[in-house]
């Protein structure tokens, strides 16, 4: 095990611990000097504390063993932390995929005290998440996320299953079904054309690389904001200078980190929480920071919702999801906090579009054959000849988009699930309350589902193989992404126009092809959604339409 690296990952906690130690020492000094406690008393106290810690530790170890799921294999790990140390310096989804080759398609890991069932192939995913879908429809609660960040209200994707969650999911799903998505065509058209125009202005004829990540982020955020509130960043000229946008950006990227199931060690090791009541008294502590992020998130949503409500009163609102919900009799009786929950979910969705576009750009820059083929197909289809920002269908680009989602699977561990009733499976019983991780990354690399799963092949969606095979990037089962139609359509349009308008090249000639590799090219595989390290490329504008 790599101690240095593990220590580095635990740093935020160590940092707090050091602050705590300093505080405790000064407290001790103050007490001893004022009350005159002798060293002998201190010795007795510290021995008692030591004994308590040892007893807690042994009790905790006993508990950790007792709650493992019986009859399901898996790597054992270390006392106290279980398998946590094994997923700190590698990509957890890939580690789980490799473990599945040894322990079988469904195995258990234990992160700290928490046993987790990991599903790693398509057949097992179907057996459990489709056939037993009613038992797999909840989400677990996490200490850091639900007690601090989302203390007041959680997004749909992080809410356990109950009447309210059912209502919220239904409201979001009906606002995002295929028919509704068609009605958002003008929004998609506007956002994808802005995206291209911005790139055109910035690209300097492709002579110098540009930082495309921020363009992709603006596209995704504009899209989510417009869809949800009908507001386009209050139509400010300067997007990055807009305080509201800066705030949304800062808050959302922090929230994303707290959602990770691979870090946030306190979620899994309760002993680390023992001193939290004291920790909360220290200025600038990490828990207060989590609380603050949650509050800031609610504030910006509340202000957007207020704006929309006053527009609705004046009848000047544009069609959007929140507007539909406020006007639609079926969803009108959602409470304000339930409405807020839907908004939180839609903004969180933007966080998944950005890295998908970023990977697509890096991939195209390093795979000129596929880029050329896509361009030829667009040209021959003539769908853009009369309308450079049209949304006509080019099957190859559609298949490219699908394959990109499969190949990179940016939410590689989907979102954690929780079993709500005991499930009989493969000779064992998965108990109620078990946390479940769907390893979408491994399912999308399942050789029984996809021929040659490690190669990038848009053709697999067009011919030979089963073009209707389930692609796991949006998860599976009763809690699958509610926006998969919309996200696919938005990404399809972004790539259709990117490829039609630009010839995309790597930032510099010598850049190794490995930067487009889904694991080697990833910035940090432990965070919730996987982004590429590289954020720059060159965009050479193509000629005028028709080509
Ligand atoms: C490339 C883009 C996207 C990807 C790859 C993606 C992927 C996912 C995945 C893997 C899940 C969890 C599924 C599971 O647990 O089985 C999910 C849930 C969800 N997604 Fe997306 N998503 C994307 C875009 C969006 C967008 C744009 C929105 C909103 C407009 C959105 C809204 C949601 C919601 C509300 C849930 C929670 C569903 C529930 O828990 O019941 N997603 N998404
Ligand atoms: C079912 O159990 C057998 C024997 O314990 C194991 O070899 C196999 O991998 C399991 N199947 C799944 C899908 O986990
Ligand atoms: C996002 O919206 C802002 C404000 O309306 C606009 O200035 C910007 O060009 C848009 N950017 C993209 C990439 O869509
Ligand atoms: C309002 O919500 C309740 C449940 O909370 C539901 O039973 C009822 O049908 C809803 N009303 C309308 C008009 O949809």
PDB file of C-alpha atoms in Angstrom, residues 37 60 149 174 226 257-258 323 325 453 455 460 485 487 505:
ATOM      1  CA  UNK A  37      -4.388  19.933  37.920  1.00  0.00           C
ATOM      2  CA  UNK A  60     -16.399  -1.249  15.774  1.00  0.00           C
ATOM      3  CA  UNK A 149     -24.493  19.959   2.210  1.00  0.00           C
ATOM      4  CA  UNK A 174     -42.942  14.431 -17.387  1.00  0.00           C
ATOM      5  CA  UNK A 226     -32.820  28.132 -19.700  1.00  0.00           C
ATOM      6  CA  UNK A 257     -17.219  16.677  -4.963  1.00  0.00           C
ATOM      7  CA  UNK A 258     -19.347  15.979  -1.895  1.00  0.00           C
ATOM      8  CA  UNK A 323     -42.889  27.304 -15.399  1.00  0.00           C
ATOM      9  CA  UNK A 325     -44.634  22.833 -13.036  1.00  0.00           C
ATOM     10  CA  UNK A 453     -15.777  -3.364 -25.854  1.00  0.00           C
ATOM     11  CA  UNK A 455     -12.521  -0.112 -29.014  1.00  0.00           C
ATOM     12  CA  UNK A 460     -21.755  -0.868 -33.423  1.00  0.00           C
ATOM     13  CA  UNK A 485     -33.412  11.864 -24.045  1.00  0.00           C
ATOM     14  CA  UNK A 487     -28.976  14.952 -22.705  1.00  0.00           C
ATOM     15  CA  UNK A 505      -6.839  19.554 -33.760  1.00  0.00           C
TER      16      UNK A 505
END
